[in-house]
PDB file of C-alpha atoms and ligand atoms in Angstrom:
ATOM      1  CA  UNK A   1       0.438   2.164   6.705  1.00 88.00           C
ATOM      2  CA  UNK A   2       3.371   0.756   4.763  1.00 97.00           C
ATOM      3  CA  UNK A   3       4.742  -2.612   5.842  1.00 98.00           C
ATOM      4  CA  UNK A   4       8.525  -2.723   5.806  1.00 98.00           C
ATOM      5  CA  UNK A   5       9.764  -6.126   4.724  1.00 99.00           C
ATOM      6  CA  UNK A   6      13.200  -7.663   5.330  1.00 99.00           C
ATOM      7  CA  UNK A   7      14.105 -10.628   3.144  1.00 99.00           C
ATOM      8  CA  UNK A   8      16.688 -13.231   4.166  1.00 98.00           C
ATOM      9  CA  UNK A   9      18.293 -15.146   1.315  1.00 98.00           C
ATOM     10  CA  UNK A  10      21.133 -17.559   0.570  1.00 98.00           C
ATOM     11  CA  UNK A  11      21.060 -18.079  -3.181  1.00 98.00           C
ATOM     12  CA  UNK A  12      19.744 -17.155  -6.604  1.00 98.00           C
ATOM     13  CA  UNK A  13      16.768 -15.193  -5.269  1.00 98.00           C
ATOM     14  CA  UNK A  14      13.990 -16.052  -7.706  1.00 99.00           C
ATOM     15  CA  UNK A  15      11.472 -15.939  -4.849  1.00 99.00           C
ATOM     16  CA  UNK A  16      12.843 -12.565  -3.778  1.00 99.00           C
ATOM     17  CA  UNK A  17      12.325 -11.455  -7.384  1.00 99.00           C
ATOM     18  CA  UNK A  18       8.695 -12.615  -7.310  1.00 98.00           C
ATOM     19  CA  UNK A  19       8.063 -10.421  -4.263  1.00 99.00           C
ATOM     20  CA  UNK A  20       9.876  -7.432  -5.801  1.00 98.00           C
ATOM     21  CA  UNK A  21       7.874  -7.822  -9.035  1.00 98.00           C
ATOM     22  CA  UNK A  22       4.563  -8.117  -7.226  1.00 98.00           C
ATOM     23  CA  UNK A  23       5.253  -5.006  -5.185  1.00 98.00           C
ATOM     24  CA  UNK A  24       6.311  -3.112  -8.308  1.00 98.00           C
ATOM     25  CA  UNK A  25       3.248  -4.220 -10.300  1.00 98.00           C
ATOM     26  CA  UNK A  26       0.890  -3.244  -7.464  1.00 98.00           C
ATOM     27  CA  UNK A  27      -0.381  -6.744  -6.575  1.00 98.00           C
ATOM     28  CA  UNK A  28       1.109  -6.286  -3.094  1.00 98.00           C
ATOM     29  CA  UNK A  29       0.232  -2.784  -1.928  1.00 98.00           C
ATOM     30  CA  UNK A  30       1.394  -0.672   0.985  1.00 97.00           C
ATOM     31  CA  UNK A  31       4.591  -2.665   1.368  1.00 98.00           C
ATOM     32  CA  UNK A  32       8.245  -2.186   0.559  1.00 98.00           C
ATOM     33  CA  UNK A  33      11.370  -4.281   0.910  1.00 99.00           C
ATOM     34  CA  UNK A  34      13.748  -2.203   3.004  1.00 98.00           C
ATOM     35  CA  UNK A  35      16.651  -4.654   3.212  1.00 99.00           C
ATOM     36  CA  UNK A  36      17.856  -7.981   1.818  1.00 99.00           C
ATOM     37  CA  UNK A  37      20.256  -9.912   4.042  1.00 99.00           C
ATOM     38  CA  UNK A  38      22.330 -12.862   2.850  1.00 98.00           C
ATOM     39  CA  UNK A  39      24.522 -15.341   4.710  1.00 98.00           C
ATOM     40  CA  UNK A  40      26.292 -16.133   1.413  1.00 98.00           C
ATOM     41  CA  UNK A  41      28.624 -13.494  -0.029  1.00 98.00           C
ATOM     42  CA  UNK A  42      28.006 -14.147  -3.727  1.00 98.00           C
ATOM     43  CA  UNK A  43      24.287 -14.913  -3.570  1.00 98.00           C
ATOM     44  CA  UNK A  44      22.721 -13.668  -6.808  1.00 98.00           C
ATOM     45  CA  UNK A  45      19.785 -12.457  -4.723  1.00 98.00           C
ATOM     46  CA  UNK A  46      22.003  -9.586  -3.490  1.00 98.00           C
ATOM     47  CA  UNK A  47      22.494  -8.410  -7.054  1.00 98.00           C
ATOM     48  CA  UNK A  48      18.743  -8.578  -7.695  1.00 98.00           C
ATOM     49  CA  UNK A  49      18.205  -6.342  -4.656  1.00 98.00           C
ATOM     50  CA  UNK A  50      20.776  -3.797  -5.874  1.00 98.00           C
ATOM     51  CA  UNK A  51      19.188  -3.733  -9.340  1.00 98.00           C
ATOM     52  CA  UNK A  52      15.965  -2.600  -7.692  1.00 98.00           C
ATOM     53  CA  UNK A  53      17.556  -0.026  -5.420  1.00 98.00           C
ATOM     54  CA  UNK A  54      17.117  -2.149  -2.306  1.00 98.00           C
ATOM     55  CA  UNK A  55      19.833  -2.173   0.370  1.00 98.00           C
ATOM     56  CA  UNK A  56      21.692  -5.467   0.388  1.00 98.00           C
ATOM     57  CA  UNK A  57      23.755  -6.735   3.283  1.00 98.00           C
ATOM     58  CA  UNK A  58      26.022  -9.764   3.560  1.00 98.00           C
ATOM     59  CA  UNK A  59      26.693 -11.070   7.039  1.00 98.00           C
ATOM     60  CA  UNK A  60      29.227 -13.879   7.420  1.00 98.00           C
ATOM     61  CA  UNK A  61      27.957 -16.232  10.157  1.00 98.00           C
ATOM     62  CA  UNK A  62      31.487 -17.511  10.730  1.00 98.00           C
ATOM     63  CA  UNK A  63      32.476 -14.055  12.012  1.00 98.00           C
ATOM     64  CA  UNK A  64      30.429 -14.714  15.147  1.00 98.00           C
ATOM     65  CA  UNK A  65      31.088 -16.862  18.197  1.00 98.00           C
ATOM     66  CA  UNK A  66      27.597 -18.294  18.297  1.00 98.00           C
ATOM     67  CA  UNK A  67      24.331 -18.463  16.380  1.00 97.00           C
ATOM     68  CA  UNK A  68      22.898 -16.067  18.941  1.00 98.00           C
ATOM     69  CA  UNK A  69      25.603 -13.466  18.286  1.00 98.00           C
ATOM     70  CA  UNK A  70      25.057 -13.819  14.539  1.00 98.00           C
ATOM     71  CA  UNK A  71      21.299 -13.438  14.860  1.00 98.00           C
ATOM     72  CA  UNK A  72      21.662 -10.407  17.141  1.00 98.00           C
ATOM     73  CA  UNK A  73      23.649  -8.764  14.337  1.00 98.00           C
ATOM     74  CA  UNK A  74      20.947  -9.678  11.798  1.00 98.00           C
ATOM     75  CA  UNK A  75      18.323  -8.228  14.168  1.00 98.00           C
ATOM     76  CA  UNK A  76      20.315  -5.018  14.433  1.00 98.00           C
ATOM     77  CA  UNK A  77      20.289  -4.661  10.643  1.00 98.00           C
ATOM     78  CA  UNK A  78      16.563  -5.369  10.521  1.00 98.00           C
ATOM     79  CA  UNK A  79      15.952  -2.766  13.208  1.00 98.00           C
ATOM     80  CA  UNK A  80      18.075  -0.218  11.323  1.00 98.00           C
ATOM     81  CA  UNK A  81      15.800  -0.771   8.315  1.00 98.00           C
ATOM     82  CA  UNK A  82      12.560  -0.621  10.258  1.00 98.00           C
ATOM     83  CA  UNK A  83      11.549  -4.174   9.355  1.00 98.00           C
ATOM     84  CA  UNK A  84       7.999  -5.082  10.411  1.00 98.00           C
ATOM     85  CA  UNK A  85       8.210  -8.611   9.070  1.00 98.00           C
ATOM     86  CA  UNK A  86      10.714 -11.115   7.663  1.00 99.00           C
ATOM     87  CA  UNK A  87      10.504 -13.267   4.561  1.00 99.00           C
ATOM     88  CA  UNK A  88      12.734 -16.308   4.198  1.00 98.00           C
ATOM     89  CA  UNK A  89      13.251 -16.621   0.453  1.00 98.00           C
ATOM     90  CA  UNK A  90      15.627 -19.525  -0.019  1.00 98.00           C
ATOM     91  CA  UNK A  91      17.389 -18.830   3.282  1.00 98.00           C
ATOM     92  CA  UNK A  92      19.153 -22.101   4.028  1.00 96.00           C
ATOM     93  CA  UNK A  93      19.732 -21.754   7.767  1.00 97.00           C
ATOM     94  CA  UNK A  94      17.472 -22.808  10.594  1.00 96.00           C
ATOM     95  CA  UNK A  95      16.336 -19.650  12.358  1.00 97.00           C
ATOM     96  CA  UNK A  96      17.084 -19.544  16.076  1.00 96.00           C
ATOM     97  CA  UNK A  97      15.139 -18.289  19.090  1.00 96.00           C
ATOM     98  CA  UNK A  98      16.758 -14.851  18.932  1.00 97.00           C
ATOM     99  CA  UNK A  99      15.086 -13.839  15.681  1.00 98.00           C
ATOM    100  CA  UNK A 100      11.935 -15.947  16.064  1.00 98.00           C
ATOM    101  CA  UNK A 101      11.033 -14.455  19.438  1.00 97.00           C
ATOM    102  CA  UNK A 102      11.637 -10.912  18.166  1.00 98.00           C
ATOM    103  CA  UNK A 103       9.335 -11.479  15.159  1.00 98.00           C
ATOM    104  CA  UNK A 104       6.824 -13.996  16.486  1.00 95.00           C
ATOM    105  CA  UNK A 105       4.176 -14.793  13.810  1.00 96.00           C
ATOM    106  CA  UNK A 106       5.789 -12.202  11.539  1.00 98.00           C
ATOM    107  CA  UNK A 107       8.216 -14.519   9.725  1.00 98.00           C
ATOM    108  CA  UNK A 108       7.096 -16.320   6.574  1.00 98.00           C
ATOM    109  CA  UNK A 109       8.978 -19.064   4.694  1.00 98.00           C
ATOM    110  CA  UNK A 110       8.533 -20.674   1.293  1.00 98.00           C
ATOM    111  CA  UNK A 111       9.305 -24.399   1.150  1.00 98.00           C
ATOM    112  CA  UNK A 112       9.370 -26.540  -2.016  1.00 98.00           C
ATOM    113  CA  UNK A 113       7.287 -29.474  -0.725  1.00 98.00           C
ATOM    114  CA  UNK A 114       3.859 -30.249   0.655  1.00 99.00           C
ATOM    115  CA  UNK A 115       4.656 -30.052   4.354  1.00 98.00           C
ATOM    116  CA  UNK A 116       4.806 -31.911   6.662  1.00 98.00           C
ATOM    117  CA  UNK A 117       6.391 -34.188   4.027  1.00 98.00           C
ATOM    118  CA  UNK A 118       9.983 -33.610   2.913  1.00 98.00           C
ATOM    119  CA  UNK A 119      11.276 -31.024   5.342  1.00 98.00           C
ATOM    120  CA  UNK A 120      14.774 -29.616   5.172  1.00 97.00           C
ATOM    121  CA  UNK A 121      17.141 -29.350   2.239  1.00 97.00           C
ATOM    122  CA  UNK A 122      16.583 -30.633  -1.316  1.00 98.00           C
ATOM    123  CA  UNK A 123      12.893 -31.238  -0.677  1.00 98.00           C
ATOM    124  CA  UNK A 124      12.075 -31.579  -4.385  1.00 98.00           C
ATOM    125  CA  UNK A 125      14.716 -34.297  -4.830  1.00 98.00           C
ATOM    126  CA  UNK A 126      13.488 -36.010  -1.669  1.00 98.00           C
ATOM    127  CA  UNK A 127       9.941 -36.067  -3.066  1.00 98.00           C
ATOM    128  CA  UNK A 128      11.081 -37.196  -6.516  1.00 98.00           C
ATOM    129  CA  UNK A 129      13.199 -40.011  -5.140  1.00 98.00           C
ATOM    130  CA  UNK A 130      10.414 -41.123  -2.817  1.00 98.00           C
ATOM    131  CA  UNK A 131       8.220 -41.572  -5.887  1.00 98.00           C
ATOM    132  CA  UNK A 132       5.321 -39.317  -4.938  1.00 98.00           C
ATOM    133  CA  UNK A 133       2.717 -38.707  -7.636  1.00 98.00           C
ATOM    134  CA  UNK A 134       1.812 -35.269  -6.319  1.00 98.00           C
ATOM    135  CA  UNK A 135       4.397 -32.748  -5.155  1.00 98.00           C
ATOM    136  CA  UNK A 136       4.071 -29.053  -4.385  1.00 99.00           C
ATOM    137  CA  UNK A 137       5.049 -26.151  -2.209  1.00 99.00           C
ATOM    138  CA  UNK A 138       4.062 -24.548   1.081  1.00 99.00           C
ATOM    139  CA  UNK A 139       4.128 -21.037   2.511  1.00 99.00           C
ATOM    140  CA  UNK A 140       4.116 -21.064   6.296  1.00 98.00           C
ATOM    141  CA  UNK A 141       4.836 -19.033   9.391  1.00 98.00           C
ATOM    142  CA  UNK A 142       8.147 -19.898  10.986  1.00 98.00           C
ATOM    143  CA  UNK A 143       8.466 -21.405  14.434  1.00 96.00           C
ATOM    144  CA  UNK A 144      11.468 -22.995  16.109  1.00 94.00           C
ATOM    145  CA  UNK A 145      11.128 -26.339  14.349  1.00 95.00           C
ATOM    146  CA  UNK A 146      12.457 -27.092  10.900  1.00 96.00           C
ATOM    147  CA  UNK A 147       9.633 -26.313   8.441  1.00 97.00           C
ATOM    148  CA  UNK A 148       6.995 -26.955  11.110  1.00 98.00           C
ATOM    149  CA  UNK A 149       5.151 -23.636  11.507  1.00 98.00           C
ATOM    150  CA  UNK A 150       1.454 -22.946  10.760  1.00 98.00           C
ATOM    151  CA  UNK A 151       0.611 -23.350   7.069  1.00 98.00           C
ATOM    152  CA  UNK A 152      -0.695 -20.354   5.128  1.00 98.00           C
ATOM    153  CA  UNK A 153      -1.019 -21.663   1.539  1.00 98.00           C
ATOM    154  CA  UNK A 154      -0.123 -24.890  -0.258  1.00 99.00           C
ATOM    155  CA  UNK A 155      -0.171 -25.703  -3.934  1.00 98.00           C
ATOM    156  CA  UNK A 156       0.003 -29.148  -5.556  1.00 98.00           C
ATOM    157  CA  UNK A 157       1.810 -29.996  -8.757  1.00 98.00           C
ATOM    158  CA  UNK A 158       1.639 -33.369 -10.523  1.00 98.00           C
ATOM    159  CA  UNK A 159       4.706 -35.551 -10.943  1.00 98.00           C
ATOM    160  CA  UNK A 160       4.842 -36.654 -14.596  1.00 98.00           C
ATOM    161  CA  UNK A 161       6.164 -39.982 -15.879  1.00 97.00           C
ATOM    162  CA  UNK A 162       9.052 -38.356 -17.735  1.00 98.00           C
ATOM    163  CA  UNK A 163      10.000 -35.952 -14.927  1.00 98.00           C
ATOM    164  CA  UNK A 164      13.503 -35.582 -13.580  1.00 98.00           C
ATOM    165  CA  UNK A 165      14.214 -33.968 -10.218  1.00 98.00           C
ATOM    166  CA  UNK A 166      15.105 -30.814 -12.167  1.00 98.00           C
ATOM    167  CA  UNK A 167      11.932 -30.656 -14.258  1.00 98.00           C
ATOM    168  CA  UNK A 168       9.845 -31.293 -11.146  1.00 98.00           C
ATOM    169  CA  UNK A 169      11.726 -28.562  -9.244  1.00 98.00           C
ATOM    170  CA  UNK A 170      11.035 -26.117 -12.075  1.00 98.00           C
ATOM    171  CA  UNK A 171       7.303 -26.924 -12.043  1.00 98.00           C
ATOM    172  CA  UNK A 172       7.200 -26.459  -8.256  1.00 98.00           C
ATOM    173  CA  UNK A 173       9.141 -23.176  -8.495  1.00 98.00           C
ATOM    174  CA  UNK A 174       6.540 -21.712 -10.870  1.00 98.00           C
ATOM    175  CA  UNK A 175       3.935 -22.238  -8.157  1.00 99.00           C
ATOM    176  CA  UNK A 176       6.245 -20.893  -5.427  1.00 99.00           C
ATOM    177  CA  UNK A 177       6.374 -17.642  -7.355  1.00 99.00           C
ATOM    178  CA  UNK A 178       2.572 -17.432  -7.133  1.00 98.00           C
ATOM    179  CA  UNK A 179       1.773 -18.514  -3.588  1.00 99.00           C
ATOM    180  CA  UNK A 180       4.596 -16.605  -1.866  1.00 99.00           C
ATOM    181  CA  UNK A 181       3.391 -13.167  -3.095  1.00 98.00           C
ATOM    182  CA  UNK A 182      -0.197 -14.264  -2.416  1.00 98.00           C
ATOM    183  CA  UNK A 183       0.659 -15.001   1.220  1.00 98.00           C
ATOM    184  CA  UNK A 184       2.590 -11.733   1.589  1.00 98.00           C
ATOM    185  CA  UNK A 185      -0.374  -9.826   0.190  1.00 98.00           C
ATOM    186  CA  UNK A 186      -2.732 -11.516   2.686  1.00 98.00           C
ATOM    187  CA  UNK A 187      -0.333 -10.817   5.564  1.00 98.00           C
ATOM    188  CA  UNK A 188       0.280  -7.174   4.733  1.00 98.00           C
ATOM    189  CA  UNK A 189      -3.463  -6.630   4.372  1.00 98.00           C
ATOM    190  CA  UNK A 190      -3.949  -8.043   7.889  1.00 97.00           C
ATOM    191  CA  UNK A 191      -5.966 -10.981   6.556  1.00 98.00           C
ATOM    192  CA  UNK A 192      -4.120 -13.809   8.313  1.00 98.00           C
ATOM    193  CA  UNK A 193      -4.975 -14.911  11.829  1.00 97.00           C
ATOM    194  CA  UNK A 194      -3.004 -17.644  13.595  1.00 97.00           C
ATOM    195  CA  UNK A 195      -5.060 -19.811  15.939  1.00 97.00           C
ATOM    196  CA  UNK A 196      -2.726 -22.452  17.351  1.00 94.00           C
ATOM    197  CA  UNK A 197      -1.532 -24.409  14.324  1.00 96.00           C
ATOM    198  CA  UNK A 198      -4.331 -23.144  12.121  1.00 98.00           C
ATOM    199  CA  UNK A 199      -4.052 -20.058   9.923  1.00 98.00           C
ATOM    200  CA  UNK A 200      -7.448 -18.498   9.226  1.00 98.00           C
ATOM    201  CA  UNK A 201      -7.811 -16.312   6.135  1.00 96.00           C
ATOM    202  CA  UNK A 202     -10.116 -13.413   6.921  1.00 87.00           C
TER     203      UNK A 202
HETATM  204  C1  GAR B 301      13.287 -22.367  -3.434  1.00 88.14           C
HETATM  205  O1  GAR B 301      12.854 -23.511  -4.133  1.00 88.14           O
HETATM  206  C2  GAR B 301      12.796 -22.392  -2.004  1.00 88.14           C
HETATM  207  O2  GAR B 301      11.517 -22.947  -1.862  1.00 88.14           O
HETATM  208  C3  GAR B 301      13.822 -23.295  -1.363  1.00 88.14           C
HETATM  209  O3  GAR B 301      15.039 -22.894  -1.933  1.00 88.14           O
HETATM  210  C4  GAR B 301      14.798 -22.392  -3.250  1.00 88.14           C
HETATM  211  C5  GAR B 301      15.391 -21.011  -3.330  1.00 88.14           C
HETATM  212  O4  GAR B 301      15.301 -20.518  -4.637  1.00 88.14           O
HETATM  213  N1  GAR B 301      13.841 -23.160   0.057  1.00 88.14           N
HETATM  214  C6  GAR B 301      14.124 -24.157   0.867  1.00 88.14           C
HETATM  215  O5  GAR B 301      14.423 -25.279   0.473  1.00 88.14           O
HETATM  216  C7  GAR B 301      14.048 -23.817   2.336  1.00 88.14           C
HETATM  217  N2  GAR B 301      14.092 -25.012   3.128  1.00 88.14           N
HETATM  218  P1  GAR B 301      15.407 -18.974  -4.913  1.00 88.14           P
HETATM  219  O6  GAR B 301      16.704 -18.507  -4.246  1.00 88.14           O
HETATM  220  O7  GAR B 301      15.478 -18.888  -6.409  1.00 88.14           O
HETATM  221  O8  GAR B 301      14.202 -18.314  -4.340  1.00 88.14           O
END
């Protein structure tokens, strides 16, 4: 059975690209991205989707009276494209109940820090400024908290003496592009089981 994936984005879309590439090169099998949805009109991720023949949709959240109304519209689009699961690939909005309840344990996010440290925006800068010696990234299921859901994979990267926030971010991003497809592969192969907060890899 093919898993239909919807990807929500807000920006440049390098993590979206890593999923596209790993589907195209056969690392992730029996899966396809059926739609990419952005809350930002000029997100480069939309162009990446188009280049690969994937439907791209921009939805302006300010067109809606409430977050719920906005998310109902997103859900409608996902339904139209038969989405079985959702990937958050640099989607910079906190997901609400409406989408989370419809896709419980079927939403996966990539975050550029070793959670539970440095949640929220600009996590790499937060880590750099805090002076950590080890940084990294996390792929996790999404629950209603901000970056709090059950952890699927984490990867550490060292912080070097001559790092800047930018060089550290780039080193973290390289690892994001590995662990995000790895988690999607495990999920689509039915190899992830969520037991409370713990994700067991079968
Ligand atoms: C990535 O570093 C991703 O981990 C981060 O935004 C960047 C998006 O880059 N996500 C978050 O901070 C979510 N809280 P991309 O658009 O090139 O994938």
